[in-house]
Amino acid sequence: ALFAAMRILPKDVPSPQEKLDWKGLLLLSPGLTAFVFGLSEVASSGGISATQAWLPMVAGALFIAAFAMHALRIDYGLLDLHLVKEKVVMRASAATTMLFATAFFGTMFMIPLYYQVVRGESAFHAGLLLAPQGLAAAMMMPLSGKLTDTHGPGKVVLGGLVLLVIGLFGWTHVGVDTPLWFTASCQFVLGLGMGASMMPAMAAAYQEMTRDQVARATTALNIIQRVGGSIGVALLSVVLTHQLNSVLPAAAAGDGLTGAQTLPAAAREQVLPGVADAFGHTFWWSLAIAAPAA
């Protein structure tokens, strides 16, 4: 890809004022890291009231707020927040991308855990069971690109988000003996929704931008997507751990997934329905995050 890019893509000459925003980097990077770290510590530290949870989250939020004020005062910030402020479609695209990434990537973290913890599958088999989703996404992505070119991104993204919500709704009903054809079907629908949502939602923002704005918008949307995914994984992990601790025996309470996996066989059989319900409850959170995107 690098060789082809050097040979084929036209040369880009940066303008002199486009320098790395060091101040923005020193505010945003530790801010995002601290916030996500604090969120991930909620589960292991006993709740949001623990110092190692709330303190990084508050510090991270302050750093992010300071970055936002800084970025709006300069022309070439690390993230060009002027685009979000001035462009209506960019705001819609950023919000949709954030909500989609939080719900989708958090769910992708939970599904293999369901197969391993509830269904007793190995990591290898859990990976194979994810195949329907990848196949559906591979089928939908080129089709959604053509539909976006023909009909615009709005209807395509909305259709994709509806499919995403339908697939997530199916996962809210999983149990100990849910047929694998049902979970595979839900994953197939999720893959279709992802293929029709993620790239068209980002591409929508580019329609009202000049050539020099597209690169900055791409950077912003990619960061928003990755931050959303990180928050989704951390948030759903907290929810799942809380739910598991409420159904595990006293000896294993507080250990979350580890406690569910290390229980003796007899005890595990007794609590397995509750463990499955804990996963179903967690997928309701994914659904609640994805629905506002539509």
Short mmCIF file of C-alpha atoms in Angstrom, two decimals:
data_model
loop_
_atom_site.label_atom_id
_atom_site.label_comp_id
_atom_site.label_asym_id
_atom_site.label_seq_id
_atom_site.Cartn_x
_atom_site.Cartn_y
_atom_site.Cartn_z
CA ALA A 1 0.00 0.00 0.00
CA LEU A 2 2.84 2.39 0.83
CA PHE A 3 4.57 1.65 -2.48
CA ALA A 4 1.36 2.15 -4.45
CA ALA A 5 0.63 5.37 -2.58
CA MET A 6 4.04 6.79 -3.43
CA ARG A 7 3.62 5.89 -7.08
CA ILE A 8 -0.04 6.73 -7.67
CA LEU A 9 -1.33 9.35 -5.25
CA PRO A 10 -0.69 13.02 -6.10
CA LYS A 11 1.84 14.85 -3.97
CA ASP A 12 0.47 16.98 -1.16
CA VAL A 13 2.26 20.18 -0.21
CA PRO A 14 1.37 21.31 3.34
CA SER A 15 0.85 25.01 3.82
CA PRO A 16 3.32 26.68 6.24
CA GLN A 17 0.73 27.36 8.95
CA GLU A 18 -0.20 23.68 9.32
CA LYS A 19 2.08 22.73 12.19
CA LEU A 20 1.57 20.10 14.85
CA ASP A 21 -0.58 21.47 17.67
CA TRP A 22 1.66 20.49 20.58
CA LYS A 23 -0.50 22.17 23.20
CA GLY A 24 -3.56 20.36 21.90
CA LEU A 25 -1.67 17.07 21.89
CA LEU A 26 -0.59 17.53 25.51
CA LEU A 27 -4.19 18.26 26.53
CA LEU A 28 -6.25 15.81 24.48
CA SER A 29 -4.12 12.67 24.56
CA PRO A 30 -3.74 12.38 28.37
CA GLY A 31 -7.31 13.63 28.79
CA LEU A 32 -8.82 10.82 26.72
CA THR A 33 -6.50 8.25 28.27
CA ALA A 34 -7.32 9.30 31.84
CA PHE A 35 -11.07 9.35 31.20
CA VAL A 36 -11.20 5.88 29.65
CA PHE A 37 -8.84 4.51 32.31
CA GLY A 38 -11.02 5.86 35.10
CA LEU A 39 -14.12 4.36 33.48
CA SER A 40 -12.42 0.97 33.20
CA GLU A 41 -11.44 1.14 36.88
CA VAL A 42 -15.06 1.46 38.02
CA ALA A 43 -15.59 -2.30 37.85
CA SER A 44 -12.37 -3.43 39.53
CA SER A 45 -12.25 -0.77 42.25
CA GLY A 46 -15.72 -1.24 43.71
CA GLY A 47 -17.69 1.53 42.01
CA ILE A 48 -17.47 5.06 40.70
CA SER A 49 -16.95 6.44 44.21
CA ALA A 50 -13.47 4.89 44.37
CA THR A 51 -10.70 7.46 44.03
CA GLN A 52 -8.90 5.51 41.31
CA ALA A 53 -12.11 5.64 39.25
CA TRP A 54 -13.57 9.11 39.66
CA LEU A 55 -10.31 11.05 39.93
CA PRO A 56 -8.93 10.03 36.48
CA MET A 57 -12.39 10.56 34.95
CA VAL A 58 -12.70 14.08 36.36
CA ALA A 59 -9.10 14.93 35.43
CA GLY A 60 -9.63 13.56 31.93
CA ALA A 61 -12.83 15.54 31.48
CA LEU A 62 -11.07 18.74 32.56
CA PHE A 63 -8.21 18.12 30.12
CA ILE A 64 -10.70 17.45 27.29
CA ALA A 65 -12.65 20.63 28.13
CA ALA A 66 -9.42 22.63 28.17
CA PHE A 67 -8.52 21.18 24.78
CA ALA A 68 -11.91 22.14 23.34
CA MET A 69 -11.50 25.76 24.45
CA HIS A 70 -7.95 25.81 23.06
CA ALA A 71 -8.94 24.24 19.72
CA LEU A 72 -11.76 26.74 19.17
CA ARG A 73 -9.33 29.66 19.62
CA ILE A 74 -6.85 28.60 16.91
CA ASP A 75 -7.16 27.80 13.22
CA TYR A 76 -5.26 24.50 13.02
CA GLY A 77 -5.87 22.57 16.21
CA LEU A 78 -5.06 18.91 16.67
CA LEU A 79 -8.76 18.40 15.98
CA ASP A 80 -10.53 21.03 13.93
CA LEU A 81 -13.53 21.70 16.16
CA HIS A 82 -14.53 24.61 13.94
CA LEU A 83 -15.84 22.03 11.47
CA VAL A 84 -18.09 20.53 14.13
CA LYS A 85 -19.23 23.98 15.21
CA GLU A 86 -19.96 25.34 11.73
CA LYS A 87 -21.05 22.30 9.69
CA VAL A 88 -24.46 20.80 10.46
CA VAL A 89 -23.77 17.51 8.66
CA MET A 90 -20.39 17.20 10.39
CA ARG A 91 -22.14 17.47 13.76
CA ALA A 92 -24.63 14.78 12.77
CA SER A 93 -21.84 12.60 11.41
CA ALA A 94 -19.71 13.01 14.54
CA ALA A 95 -22.61 12.22 16.88
CA THR A 96 -23.68 9.20 14.84
CA THR A 97 -20.10 7.91 14.61
CA MET A 98 -19.59 8.30 18.36
CA LEU A 99 -22.82 6.52 19.34
CA PHE A 100 -22.32 3.80 16.72
CA ALA A 101 -18.74 3.08 17.80
CA THR A 102 -19.66 3.01 21.50
CA ALA A 103 -22.49 0.52 20.96
CA PHE A 104 -20.92 -1.61 18.22
CA PHE A 105 -17.37 -2.07 19.45
CA GLY A 106 -18.56 -2.57 23.03
CA THR A 107 -20.87 -5.30 21.73
CA MET A 108 -18.05 -6.90 19.75
CA PHE A 109 -16.13 -7.20 22.99
CA MET A 110 -19.08 -8.84 24.76
CA ILE A 111 -20.16 -11.44 22.17
CA PRO A 112 -17.03 -13.66 22.33
CA LEU A 113 -17.20 -13.49 26.13
CA TYR A 114 -20.79 -14.76 26.00
CA TYR A 115 -19.73 -17.71 23.88
CA GLN A 116 -16.86 -18.57 26.21
CA VAL A 117 -18.39 -17.88 29.63
CA VAL A 118 -22.01 -18.95 29.07
CA ARG A 119 -21.71 -21.51 26.29
CA GLY A 120 -18.35 -22.93 27.32
CA GLU A 121 -16.76 -22.48 23.88
CA SER A 122 -13.02 -22.19 23.44
CA ALA A 123 -11.52 -18.92 22.25
CA PHE A 124 -10.92 -20.54 18.84
CA HIS A 125 -14.54 -21.67 18.46
CA ALA A 126 -15.81 -18.32 19.73
CA GLY A 127 -13.79 -16.68 16.96
CA LEU A 128 -15.28 -19.00 14.35
CA LEU A 129 -18.77 -18.17 15.61
CA LEU A 130 -18.13 -14.50 14.77
CA ALA A 131 -17.80 -15.34 11.06
CA PRO A 132 -21.42 -14.50 10.04
CA GLN A 133 -20.92 -10.91 11.11
CA GLY A 134 -17.74 -10.48 9.07
CA LEU A 135 -19.32 -12.07 6.01
CA ALA A 136 -22.34 -9.78 6.25
CA ALA A 137 -20.16 -6.68 6.61
CA ALA A 138 -18.05 -7.75 3.62
CA MET A 139 -21.21 -8.13 1.55
CA MET A 140 -22.79 -4.85 2.64
CA MET A 141 -19.87 -2.41 2.55
CA PRO A 142 -19.43 -2.24 -1.25
CA LEU A 143 -23.21 -2.20 -1.71
CA SER A 144 -23.66 0.63 0.80
CA GLY A 145 -20.95 2.60 -1.01
CA LYS A 146 -22.85 2.35 -4.29
CA LEU A 147 -26.15 3.24 -2.59
CA THR A 148 -24.52 6.24 -0.91
CA ASP A 149 -23.21 7.48 -4.27
CA THR A 150 -26.67 7.09 -5.82
CA HIS A 151 -29.08 8.11 -3.07
CA GLY A 152 -26.93 9.99 -0.57
CA PRO A 153 -25.84 8.81 2.86
CA GLY A 154 -28.90 9.72 4.93
CA LYS A 155 -31.20 6.81 4.04
CA VAL A 156 -28.32 4.35 3.87
CA VAL A 157 -27.04 5.22 7.35
CA LEU A 158 -30.55 5.20 8.80
CA GLY A 159 -31.21 1.76 7.30
CA GLY A 160 -27.91 0.49 8.67
CA LEU A 161 -28.65 1.81 12.16
CA VAL A 162 -32.07 0.16 12.12
CA LEU A 163 -30.42 -3.16 11.24
CA LEU A 164 -27.92 -2.59 14.04
CA VAL A 165 -30.72 -2.01 16.54
CA ILE A 166 -32.57 -5.14 15.34
CA GLY A 167 -29.44 -7.26 15.72
CA LEU A 168 -28.77 -5.89 19.20
CA PHE A 169 -32.38 -6.51 20.22
CA GLY A 170 -31.88 -10.18 19.39
CA TRP A 171 -28.82 -10.30 21.65
CA THR A 172 -30.80 -8.92 24.59
CA HIS A 173 -32.73 -12.22 24.63
CA VAL A 174 -29.81 -14.66 24.78
CA GLY A 175 -29.81 -17.37 27.41
CA VAL A 176 -28.00 -20.55 28.31
CA ASP A 177 -29.57 -22.65 25.54
CA THR A 178 -30.16 -20.03 22.84
CA PRO A 179 -29.74 -21.82 19.47
CA LEU A 180 -26.52 -20.95 17.69
CA TRP A 181 -28.48 -20.34 14.48
CA PHE A 182 -30.27 -17.52 16.32
CA THR A 183 -27.08 -15.86 17.57
CA ALA A 184 -25.50 -16.31 14.12
CA SER A 185 -28.52 -14.63 12.53
CA CYS A 186 -28.29 -11.73 14.97
CA GLN A 187 -24.61 -11.35 14.16
CA PHE A 188 -25.36 -11.42 10.43
CA VAL A 189 -27.85 -8.56 10.90
CA LEU A 190 -25.27 -6.70 13.02
CA GLY A 191 -22.72 -7.09 10.23
CA LEU A 192 -25.18 -5.72 7.67
CA GLY A 193 -25.88 -2.78 9.96
CA MET A 194 -22.18 -2.07 10.48
CA GLY A 195 -21.49 -2.23 6.75
CA ALA A 196 -24.26 0.26 6.02
CA SER A 197 -23.57 2.63 8.91
CA MET A 198 -19.91 3.19 9.69
CA MET A 199 -18.35 4.43 6.45
CA PRO A 200 -21.44 6.18 4.99
CA ALA A 201 -21.88 8.10 8.26
CA MET A 202 -18.32 9.38 7.98
CA ALA A 203 -18.56 10.01 4.23
CA ALA A 204 -21.66 12.15 4.77
CA ALA A 205 -19.54 14.81 6.47
CA TYR A 206 -17.35 15.28 3.40
CA GLN A 207 -20.18 16.39 1.12
CA GLU A 208 -20.21 19.98 2.36
CA MET A 209 -16.46 20.43 2.72
CA THR A 210 -13.67 21.83 0.63
CA ARG A 211 -10.70 19.68 -0.31
CA ASP A 212 -8.45 21.05 2.45
CA GLN A 213 -11.14 20.44 5.08
CA VAL A 214 -11.61 16.76 4.22
CA ALA A 215 -8.28 15.67 5.72
CA ARG A 216 -9.01 17.42 9.02
CA ALA A 217 -12.53 15.97 9.13
CA THR A 218 -11.14 12.48 8.50
CA THR A 219 -8.75 12.83 11.42
CA ALA A 220 -11.50 14.05 13.74
CA LEU A 221 -13.98 11.32 12.78
CA ASN A 222 -11.38 8.56 13.10
CA ILE A 223 -10.44 9.76 16.59
CA ILE A 224 -14.11 10.04 17.55
CA GLN A 225 -14.71 6.47 16.34
CA ARG A 226 -11.78 5.04 18.31
CA VAL A 227 -12.62 6.95 21.47
CA GLY A 228 -16.22 5.81 21.19
CA GLY A 229 -15.08 2.21 20.84
CA SER A 230 -12.81 2.51 23.88
CA ILE A 231 -15.59 4.02 25.97
CA GLY A 232 -18.01 1.32 24.78
CA VAL A 233 -15.71 -1.51 25.83
CA ALA A 234 -15.01 0.08 29.22
CA LEU A 235 -18.65 0.97 29.88
CA LEU A 236 -20.11 -2.42 28.97
CA SER A 237 -17.38 -4.14 30.97
CA VAL A 238 -18.47 -2.15 34.03
CA VAL A 239 -22.13 -3.03 33.43
CA LEU A 240 -21.40 -6.73 32.90
CA THR A 241 -19.17 -6.95 35.98
CA HIS A 242 -21.83 -5.29 38.12
CA GLN A 243 -24.50 -7.69 36.83
CA LEU A 244 -22.30 -10.75 37.33
CA ASN A 245 -21.43 -9.78 40.89
CA SER A 246 -25.13 -9.64 41.71
CA VAL A 247 -25.72 -13.27 40.63
CA LEU A 248 -22.49 -14.95 41.73
CA PRO A 249 -22.19 -16.72 45.09
CA ALA A 250 -20.68 -14.75 47.96
CA ALA A 251 -17.34 -16.52 47.56
CA ALA A 252 -16.96 -15.30 43.98
CA ALA A 253 -18.80 -11.96 44.20
CA GLY A 254 -16.59 -9.09 43.22
CA ASP A 255 -14.50 -11.15 40.82
CA GLY A 256 -16.74 -10.57 37.79
CA LEU A 257 -15.83 -12.69 34.77
CA THR A 258 -13.01 -14.41 36.63
CA GLY A 259 -15.42 -15.48 39.34
CA ALA A 260 -17.92 -16.81 36.80
CA GLN A 261 -15.26 -18.84 34.99
CA THR A 262 -13.52 -20.29 38.06
CA LEU A 263 -16.58 -21.56 39.93
CA PRO A 264 -16.78 -25.32 40.59
CA ALA A 265 -18.86 -27.16 37.98
CA ALA A 266 -21.85 -27.76 40.27
CA ALA A 267 -22.04 -24.14 41.42
CA ARG A 268 -21.51 -22.91 37.87
CA GLU A 269 -24.51 -24.88 36.60
CA GLN A 270 -26.70 -23.24 39.23
CA VAL A 271 -25.69 -19.66 38.44
CA LEU A 272 -25.35 -20.04 34.66
CA PRO A 273 -28.92 -18.79 33.90
CA GLY A 274 -28.16 -15.67 35.96
CA VAL A 275 -24.85 -15.21 34.13
CA ALA A 276 -26.67 -15.42 30.78
CA ASP A 277 -29.20 -12.84 32.02
CA ALA A 278 -26.28 -10.59 32.98
CA PHE A 279 -25.08 -10.65 29.37
CA GLY A 280 -28.61 -10.00 28.11
CA HIS A 281 -28.91 -7.00 30.42
CA THR A 282 -25.58 -5.66 29.16
CA PHE A 283 -26.74 -5.90 25.54
CA TRP A 284 -29.75 -3.75 26.49
CA TRP A 285 -27.21 -1.01 27.26
CA SER A 286 -25.75 -1.41 23.77
CA LEU A 287 -29.23 -1.10 22.31
CA ALA A 288 -29.93 2.02 24.39
CA ILE A 289 -26.76 3.65 23.05
CA ALA A 290 -27.38 2.70 19.40
CA ALA A 291 -31.03 3.76 19.21
CA PRO A 292 -30.39 7.55 19.60
CA ALA A 293 -27.97 7.39 16.65
CA ALA A 294 -30.90 6.52 14.40
#
